[in-house]
Amino acid sequence: MYLESHLYCIQDKLPINFCDEVIKFALDLSQSTGQTGYQGKKAMKVRNSFIVWLDEPWISQTVFPFVEIANKEAKWDFNLTGAESLQFTKYVGSLNQHYDWHTDSGKKHANRKLSFVIQLSDPETYVGGQFLINTENSKNKKDIGFSETWSKKGTMLFFPSFIKHTVTPVVKGTRYSLVGWCTGPRFK
C-alpha cells in the first residue's frame, strides 16, 4: 500500500485543561499492567506500563473529531467504522517503563486501521519516553522518525496501525498518554 505520509501531527487544538482533566480522572481509577501477546518476563521486556481503559463520552467527543481530520488531511481516507476503548497509559521512570517496537494491528487486531497517541504530560516532567516511529519497518536508523515537538503537551499523533512504533524507557518522572485505535473493514 502506498502512503503519501506515515504520520500526521495536530498541535495546539485540544482544550487547555483537557490533558490535565484526563490525567486526574484516570489516576482515580484502578490501573492494570499493560498486556502484550507474550507472557511472563518476555512480556515485561516488550511492554512495561500501567493502563486504564476509558469509555467516557466527554473524552471521546473531544478526541474523535480530530481522527476524521487526520484521516482526510493525511490522504489516507481509510474506511473507519468504529473505535476501541481509549487507553490511558502511565510510564513510571523509577520502573524504567517502556513499550518496545510493535504494530497495533495483526491477527488479534486485524480490523485496526488508524492509531493515535495524545501526549498528556508536560515534557519537563519526565526524561526518556520518546515516541519513535519506523515508517519503513526496517532496521536502518534513517527510517526511524522522531521530533522533539511530538513531546509537547496536547500533541496528537496519528498513523496507520500497521506502522511500527515504540516508546523508549522513561528514566525519570512519569509520562502520561492517551492511545486509541480506529477500526474498519480489513485492508484488501
Backbone as JSON, one array per atom type, in Angstrom:
{
  "sequence": "MYLESHLYCIQDKLPINFCDEVIKFALDLSQSTGQTGYQGKKAMKVRNSFIVWLDEPWISQTVFPFVEIANKEAKWDFNLTGAESLQFTKYVGSLNQHYDWHTDSGKKHANRKLSFVIQLSDPETYVGGQFLINTENSKNKKDIGFSETWSKKGTMLFFPSFIKHTVTPVVKGTRYSLVGWCTGPRFK",
  "N": [[0.85, -1.17, 0.0], [0.68, 2.13, -0.93], [1.62, 5.04, 0.77], [1.21, 8.44, 1.14], [1.93, 9.9, 3.35], [3.19, 8.94, 6.55], [2.62, 9.64, 9.08], [0.65, 11.88, 10.95], [0.45, 14.97, 12.47], [-1.14, 16.85, 14.97], [-1.32, 19.86, 16.66], [-1.83, 22.08, 19.46], [-4.65, 22.26, 19.53], [-6.41, 20.95, 21.23], [-8.64, 21.5, 24.02], [-7.45, 23.65, 26.62], [-7.42, 22.64, 29.33], [-7.87, 19.95, 28.98], [-5.94, 17.77, 28.87], [-4.91, 17.66, 31.53], [-7.29, 17.15, 32.91], [-7.98, 14.6, 31.94], [-5.8, 13.09, 32.9], [-6.12, 13.41, 35.72], [-8.69, 12.26, 36.07], [-8.25, 9.58, 35.15], [-6.24, 8.66, 36.89], [-7.64, 8.32, 39.22], [-8.91, 5.96, 38.88], [-8.85, 2.31, 38.83], [-5.78, 0.87, 38.04], [-4.13, -1.25, 35.65], [-1.64, -3.64, 34.56], [-0.08, -3.08, 31.46], [-0.73, -5.13, 28.63], [0.63, -7.63, 26.39], [1.04, -9.86, 23.58], [2.68, -11.68, 24.71], [3.89, -13.63, 27.54], [4.78, -13.54, 31.05], [8.24, -12.92, 31.89], [9.15, -12.21, 29.34], [7.04, -10.68, 28.38], [7.26, -8.39, 30.01], [9.67, -7.42, 29.11], [9.0, -6.57, 26.59], [6.83, -4.83, 27.0], [6.22, -2.51, 29.52], [4.21, -0.97, 31.5], [1.54, 0.97, 32.99], [-2.0, 0.84, 32.7], [-5.27, 2.24, 31.97], [-8.54, 1.65, 30.98], [-10.69, 3.66, 29.07], [-13.94, 4.88, 28.51], [-15.38, 7.16, 28.47], [-17.76, 9.52, 27.43], [-17.2, 12.34, 27.32], [-14.49, 12.44, 26.86], [-14.11, 10.98, 24.46], [-15.74, 12.5, 22.7], [-14.29, 14.8, 22.53], [-11.9, 13.99, 21.37], [-12.34, 12.36, 18.99], [-13.29, 13.89, 16.7], [-10.9, 14.87, 15.67], [-9.72, 12.64, 14.58], [-11.07, 12.21, 12.18], [-10.24, 14.5, 10.79], [-7.43, 14.08, 10.62], [-7.35, 11.64, 9.15], [-8.37, 12.47, 6.71], [-6.75, 14.75, 5.98], [-4.17, 13.65, 5.92], [-4.44, 12.13, 3.75], [-5.08, 9.44, 3.83], [-7.61, 8.34, 3.91], [-8.93, 6.12, 5.05], [-11.41, 3.6, 5.47], [-13.18, 4.03, 8.08], [-15.03, 2.63, 10.63], [-15.55, 2.35, 13.29], [-14.4, 2.4, 16.75], [-12.08, 1.41, 19.27], [-12.04, 1.08, 22.89], [-10.56, 3.81, 24.62], [-7.17, 4.11, 25.74], [-5.58, 4.98, 28.59], [-2.3, 5.57, 29.4], [0.41, 5.02, 31.57], [3.73, 5.67, 32.2], [6.3, 4.99, 34.31], [9.2, 6.44, 35.53], [10.95, 5.53, 37.62], [10.61, 2.86, 37.43], [11.56, 2.29, 34.98], [9.87, 2.15, 32.73], [8.41, 1.25, 29.55], [7.66, 0.68, 26.0], [8.33, -1.65, 23.7], [9.36, -1.97, 20.2], [6.59, -2.31, 18.04], [3.53, -3.14, 16.27], [0.14, -2.0, 15.93], [-1.73, -3.58, 14.81], [-2.71, -6.84, 13.61], [-3.09, -10.42, 13.89], [-4.85, -10.65, 16.14], [-5.93, -8.12, 16.16], [-6.97, -7.4, 13.61], [-8.69, -5.61, 12.36], [-7.95, -3.08, 13.04], [-7.13, 0.1, 11.91], [-6.31, 2.81, 12.04], [-4.21, 4.42, 14.25], [-3.66, 6.35, 17.24], [-1.84, 8.64, 19.33], [-1.96, 10.63, 22.15], [-0.24, 13.12, 23.68], [-0.18, 13.62, 27.0], [1.29, 14.57, 29.12], [3.41, 17.19, 30.41], [6.44, 17.85, 28.83], [8.6, 18.52, 30.45], [8.32, 17.15, 32.78], [9.3, 14.6, 32.82], [11.92, 12.24, 31.83], [13.24, 10.71, 28.96], [11.12, 8.27, 27.39], [10.46, 8.71, 24.71], [8.48, 8.9, 21.8], [8.82, 6.95, 19.01], [8.8, 6.3, 15.52], [8.8, 3.88, 12.94], [8.88, 4.17, 9.79], [9.38, 2.58, 7.54], [9.51, 0.04, 8.44], [12.05, -1.05, 8.88], [15.48, -1.94, 9.79], [17.18, 0.1, 9.59], [18.48, 3.03, 10.86], [17.94, 5.51, 9.73], [15.36, 5.41, 8.87], [13.82, 5.76, 11.05], [11.57, 7.78, 12.71], [11.43, 10.8, 14.59], [10.55, 13.59, 16.55], [11.22, 16.39, 18.54], [9.09, 18.09, 18.97], [6.91, 16.45, 19.13], [6.64, 15.76, 21.75], [5.35, 17.76, 23.02], [2.89, 18.9, 25.25], [-0.45, 17.9, 24.75], [-0.16, 17.29, 22.09], [-1.21, 15.49, 19.25], [-0.71, 12.49, 17.66], [-1.14, 10.75, 14.71], [-1.33, 7.68, 12.92], [-1.03, 4.98, 10.52], [-2.17, 1.81, 11.66], [-0.55, -0.37, 11.12], [2.06, 0.42, 11.13], [5.29, 0.29, 12.54], [6.18, 1.21, 15.87], [7.41, 2.73, 18.92], [7.88, 3.31, 22.47], [10.39, 4.75, 24.15], [12.36, 3.85, 27.07], [11.2, 5.42, 30.04], [13.09, 7.26, 32.22], [13.11, 8.99, 34.31], [10.76, 10.66, 36.34], [7.27, 10.8, 35.28], [5.42, 9.72, 32.49], [2.47, 10.43, 30.76], [-0.04, 9.27, 28.56], [-2.62, 9.18, 26.04], [-4.15, 6.71, 24.23], [-5.46, 5.47, 21.16], [-7.47, 3.46, 18.89], [-8.75, 3.17, 15.71], [-11.19, 1.44, 13.85], [-12.12, -0.67, 11.06], [-13.31, -2.22, 7.98], [-11.22, -4.96, 6.96], [-8.03, -4.36, 5.42], [-7.56, -4.72, 1.92]],
  "CA": [[0.0, 0.0, 0.0], [1.43, 3.38, -0.99], [1.14, 6.09, 1.65], [1.86, 9.72, 0.92], [2.53, 10.23, 4.64], [3.1, 7.85, 7.52], [2.27, 10.19, 10.38], [0.02, 13.19, 10.89], [0.56, 15.6, 13.78], [-2.0, 18.01, 15.25], [-0.91, 20.5, 17.91], [-2.48, 23.31, 19.91], [-6.08, 22.24, 19.19], [-7.21, 20.43, 22.34], [-8.9, 22.49, 25.07], [-6.29, 23.82, 27.5], [-7.46, 21.79, 30.53], [-8.23, 18.58, 28.64], [-4.91, 16.8, 29.26], [-4.9, 17.56, 32.99], [-8.54, 16.52, 33.34], [-7.89, 13.16, 31.63], [-4.86, 12.5, 33.86], [-6.76, 13.38, 37.05], [-9.78, 11.28, 36.02], [-7.72, 8.22, 35.01], [-5.48, 8.26, 38.08], [-8.6, 7.95, 40.26], [-9.45, 4.64, 38.54], [-7.96, 1.18, 39.05], [-4.83, 0.66, 36.95], [-3.62, -2.6, 35.45], [-0.4, -3.7, 33.79], [-0.29, -3.19, 30.01], [-0.55, -6.5, 28.15], [1.05, -7.92, 25.01], [0.76, -11.25, 23.25], [3.66, -12.51, 25.41], [3.61, -13.89, 28.96], [5.9, -13.57, 31.98], [9.36, -11.98, 31.76], [9.18, -11.74, 27.96], [6.05, -9.61, 28.27], [7.79, -7.19, 30.66], [10.74, -6.89, 28.25], [8.34, -5.91, 25.45], [5.99, -3.72, 27.46], [6.15, -2.31, 30.95], [3.45, 0.26, 31.71], [0.25, 0.83, 33.64], [-3.06, 1.33, 31.82], [-6.66, 2.34, 32.39], [-9.42, 1.73, 29.81], [-11.62, 4.77, 29.21], [-15.05, 4.94, 27.56], [-16.16, 8.34, 28.85], [-18.16, 10.33, 26.27], [-16.56, 13.65, 27.28], [-13.16, 12.27, 26.28], [-14.28, 10.58, 23.05], [-16.31, 13.6, 21.93], [-13.22, 15.78, 22.33], [-10.81, 13.42, 20.57], [-12.64, 11.72, 17.71], [-13.33, 14.78, 15.53], [-9.55, 15.01, 15.11], [-9.44, 11.44, 13.79], [-11.58, 12.48, 10.83], [-9.36, 15.5, 10.18], [-6.16, 13.43, 10.29], [-7.57, 10.66, 8.09], [-8.56, 13.21, 5.46], [-5.6, 15.61, 5.66], [-3.02, 12.79, 5.61], [-4.82, 11.46, 2.5], [-5.23, 8.0, 3.99], [-9.0, 8.04, 3.56], [-9.3, 4.79, 5.49], [-12.82, 3.37, 5.77], [-13.26, 3.84, 9.52], [-16.42, 2.39, 11.01], [-15.68, 2.25, 14.74], [-13.22, 2.64, 17.56], [-11.97, 0.65, 20.51], [-11.92, 1.9, 24.09], [-9.31, 4.56, 24.72], [-6.27, 3.58, 26.75], [-4.71, 5.89, 29.31], [-1.07, 4.83, 29.69], [1.32, 5.66, 32.51], [5.09, 5.14, 32.2], [6.97, 5.5, 35.5], [10.65, 6.43, 35.36], [11.65, 4.71, 38.62], [10.44, 1.47, 37.0], [12.14, 2.19, 33.64], [8.79, 1.62, 31.9], [8.58, 1.46, 28.11], [6.95, -0.25, 25.12], [9.27, -1.95, 22.62], [8.83, -1.86, 18.83], [5.4, -3.13, 17.79], [2.45, -2.55, 15.48], [-1.12, -2.11, 16.65], [-2.62, -4.49, 14.09], [-2.21, -8.21, 13.49], [-4.14, -11.44, 13.98], [-5.83, -10.33, 17.19], [-6.49, -6.8, 15.91], [-6.9, -7.27, 12.15], [-9.53, -4.52, 11.86], [-7.39, -1.78, 13.4], [-6.61, 0.8, 10.74], [-5.68, 4.09, 12.36], [-3.84, 4.55, 15.66], [-3.23, 7.68, 17.63], [-1.27, 8.85, 20.66], [-2.06, 12.01, 22.61], [0.71, 13.42, 24.74], [-0.89, 14.29, 28.09], [2.25, 15.15, 30.07], [4.32, 18.26, 30.07], [7.72, 17.16, 28.61], [9.57, 18.83, 31.51], [8.03, 16.34, 33.97], [9.9, 13.26, 32.71], [13.08, 12.1, 30.95], [13.07, 9.48, 28.17], [9.74, 8.15, 26.94], [10.26, 9.27, 23.37], [7.7, 8.13, 20.83], [9.54, 6.81, 17.75], [8.03, 5.58, 14.5], [9.65, 3.3, 11.91], [7.98, 4.24, 8.64], [9.65, 1.55, 6.54], [9.65, -1.24, 9.14], [13.4, -1.55, 8.61], [16.43, -1.83, 10.89], [18.01, 1.24, 9.28], [18.13, 4.15, 11.74], [17.45, 6.67, 8.96], [13.93, 5.24, 8.67], [13.13, 5.99, 12.33], [11.15, 9.17, 12.85], [11.26, 11.4, 15.91], [10.62, 15.05, 16.61], [11.03, 16.94, 19.9], [7.78, 18.73, 19.05], [5.9, 15.44, 19.44], [6.54, 15.66, 23.2], [4.6, 18.9, 23.54], [1.62, 18.54, 25.87], [-1.6, 18.09, 23.89], [0.14, 16.86, 20.72], [-1.89, 14.28, 18.8], [-0.02, 11.83, 16.55], [-1.97, 9.75, 14.04], [-0.54, 6.87, 11.98], [-1.66, 3.69, 10.21], [-1.92, 0.85, 12.73], [0.44, -1.37, 10.73], [3.39, 1.03, 11.19], [6.0, 0.0, 13.79], [6.47, 2.34, 16.73], [7.9, 2.36, 20.25], [8.09, 4.34, 23.47], [11.65, 4.43, 24.81], [12.2, 3.84, 28.53], [11.17, 6.63, 30.86], [14.11, 7.04, 33.24], [12.87, 9.9, 35.43], [9.43, 11.26, 36.27], [6.18, 9.97, 34.78], [4.84, 10.15, 31.22], [1.08, 10.01, 30.57], [-0.55, 9.42, 27.2], [-3.93, 8.61, 25.72], [-3.96, 5.96, 22.99], [-6.71, 4.99, 20.58], [-7.42, 2.71, 17.65], [-9.98, 3.22, 14.91], [-11.33, 0.18, 13.13], [-12.9, -0.7, 9.83], [-13.12, -3.47, 7.24], [-9.82, -5.3, 6.73], [-7.41, -3.91, 4.17], [-7.54, -5.76, 0.87]],
  "C": [[0.9, 1.24, 0.0], [0.78, 4.41, -0.06], [1.92, 7.37, 1.35], [2.53, 10.21, 2.2], [2.27, 9.08, 5.61], [2.66, 8.34, 8.9], [1.66, 11.57, 10.16], [-0.03, 13.76, 12.3], [-0.38, 16.79, 13.88], [-1.58, 18.56, 16.61], [-1.76, 21.74, 18.19], [-3.97, 23.38, 19.56], [-6.96, 21.72, 20.31], [-7.49, 21.55, 23.34], [-7.77, 22.49, 26.1], [-6.29, 22.85, 28.68], [-7.66, 20.31, 30.23], [-7.21, 17.56, 29.15], [-4.89, 16.58, 30.77], [-6.15, 16.87, 33.51], [-8.53, 15.01, 33.08], [-6.96, 12.48, 32.63], [-5.52, 12.35, 35.23], [-7.86, 12.32, 37.09], [-9.22, 9.85, 36.02], [-6.96, 7.76, 36.25], [-6.38, 7.9, 39.25], [-9.22, 6.57, 40.03], [-8.41, 3.55, 38.81], [-7.09, 0.95, 37.82], [-4.45, -0.81, 36.86], [-2.32, -2.52, 34.65], [-0.75, -3.85, 32.32], [0.07, -4.59, 29.53], [0.0, -6.53, 26.72], [0.64, -9.36, 24.72], [1.7, -12.21, 23.96], [3.25, -12.67, 26.88], [4.9, -13.78, 29.77], [6.96, -12.51, 31.71], [9.46, -11.41, 30.35], [8.22, -10.57, 27.78], [6.58, -8.31, 28.87], [8.95, -6.59, 29.86], [10.14, -6.11, 27.09], [7.58, -4.68, 25.92], [5.95, -3.69, 28.98], [5.49, -0.96, 31.17], [2.18, -0.07, 32.48], [-0.81, 1.44, 32.73], [-4.4, 1.41, 32.54], [-7.48, 2.46, 31.11], [-10.48, 2.8, 30.06], [-12.68, 4.75, 28.11], [-15.93, 6.16, 27.81], [-16.49, 9.19, 27.63], [-17.45, 11.68, 26.19], [-15.16, 13.58, 26.69], [-13.28, 11.96, 24.79], [-14.78, 11.74, 22.19], [-15.29, 14.7, 21.68], [-12.21, 15.28, 21.31], [-11.22, 13.03, 19.15], [-12.87, 12.66, 16.52], [-11.95, 14.97, 14.87], [-9.14, 13.79, 14.29], [-9.88, 11.67, 12.34], [-10.69, 13.47, 10.1], [-8.05, 14.85, 9.73], [-6.3, 12.46, 9.13], [-7.7, 11.34, 6.73], [-7.3, 13.98, 5.05], [-4.35, 14.81, 5.3], [-3.23, 12.02, 4.3], [-4.8, 9.94, 2.6], [-6.61, 7.59, 3.53], [-9.39, 6.6, 3.88], [-10.8, 4.73, 5.76], [-12.92, 3.02, 7.25], [-14.72, 3.73, 9.94], [-16.62, 2.29, 12.51], [-14.38, 2.57, 15.43], [-13.26, 1.76, 18.79], [-11.95, 1.62, 21.69], [-10.58, 2.62, 24.07], [-8.48, 4.0, 25.87], [-5.42, 4.71, 27.32], [-3.48, 5.08, 29.71], [-0.15, 5.66, 30.56], [2.65, 4.92, 32.48], [5.86, 5.79, 33.35], [8.49, 5.33, 35.37], [11.38, 5.56, 36.37], [11.55, 3.22, 38.3], [10.99, 1.23, 35.6], [11.1, 1.66, 32.63], [8.9, 2.1, 30.45], [7.61, 0.57, 27.34], [7.83, -0.43, 23.89], [8.58, -1.83, 21.26], [7.67, -2.82, 18.62], [4.5, -2.42, 16.77], [1.17, -2.73, 16.3], [-2.12, -3.03, 15.95], [-1.94, -5.85, 13.97], [-3.38, -9.17, 13.62], [-5.25, -11.04, 14.94], [-6.56, -9.02, 16.9], [-6.47, -6.48, 14.41], [-7.69, -6.09, 11.61], [-9.04, -3.13, 12.28], [-6.76, -1.14, 12.16], [-5.81, 2.05, 11.08], [-5.45, 4.17, 13.87], [-3.52, 6.0, 15.97], [-2.73, 7.69, 19.08], [-1.42, 10.33, 20.97], [-1.13, 12.18, 23.8], [0.0, 14.22, 25.83], [0.05, 15.02, 29.05], [2.97, 16.35, 29.51], [5.71, 17.61, 29.92], [8.77, 17.45, 29.69], [9.38, 17.95, 32.75], [8.61, 14.93, 33.9], [11.1, 13.3, 31.76], [12.95, 10.75, 30.26], [11.66, 9.47, 27.6], [9.47, 8.76, 25.58], [9.43, 8.33, 22.51], [8.5, 8.15, 19.52], [8.67, 6.0, 16.79], [9.0, 5.11, 13.41], [8.81, 3.16, 10.64], [8.19, 3.15, 7.61], [9.77, 0.16, 7.14], [11.01, -1.87, 8.89], [14.27, -1.38, 9.84], [17.37, -0.63, 10.68], [17.57, 2.46, 10.09], [17.59, 5.35, 10.98], [15.94, 6.59, 8.73], [13.12, 5.48, 9.95], [12.84, 7.47, 12.49], [10.99, 9.57, 14.3], [11.34, 12.91, 15.77], [10.38, 15.48, 18.05], [9.64, 17.54, 20.05], [6.68, 17.74, 19.39], [5.68, 15.31, 20.94], [5.73, 16.79, 23.82], [3.24, 18.43, 24.07], [0.46, 18.87, 24.93], [-1.37, 17.68, 22.44], [-0.58, 15.54, 20.43], [-1.15, 13.74, 17.58], [-0.9, 10.72, 16.01], [-1.1, 8.99, 13.04], [-1.29, 5.58, 11.69], [-1.25, 2.64, 11.25], [-0.87, -0.2, 12.39], [1.87, -0.83, 10.74], [4.03, 0.74, 12.56], [6.3, 1.29, 14.55], [6.87, 1.83, 18.12], [7.82, 3.57, 21.18], [9.34, 3.93, 24.23], [11.47, 4.48, 26.33], [12.15, 5.23, 29.14], [12.14, 6.36, 32.01], [13.96, 7.96, 34.44], [11.5, 10.53, 35.25], [8.4, 10.27, 35.76], [5.62, 10.57, 33.5], [3.42, 9.58, 31.13], [0.69, 10.23, 29.11], [-1.94, 8.8, 27.1], [-3.81, 7.99, 24.33], [-5.31, 5.48, 22.48], [-6.48, 4.28, 19.26], [-8.77, 2.78, 16.96], [-10.01, 2.01, 14.01], [-12.17, 0.36, 11.87], [-12.69, -2.04, 9.14], [-11.63, -3.71, 6.97], [-9.33, -4.71, 5.41], [-7.4, -5.06, 3.18], [-6.26, -5.67, 0.08]]
}
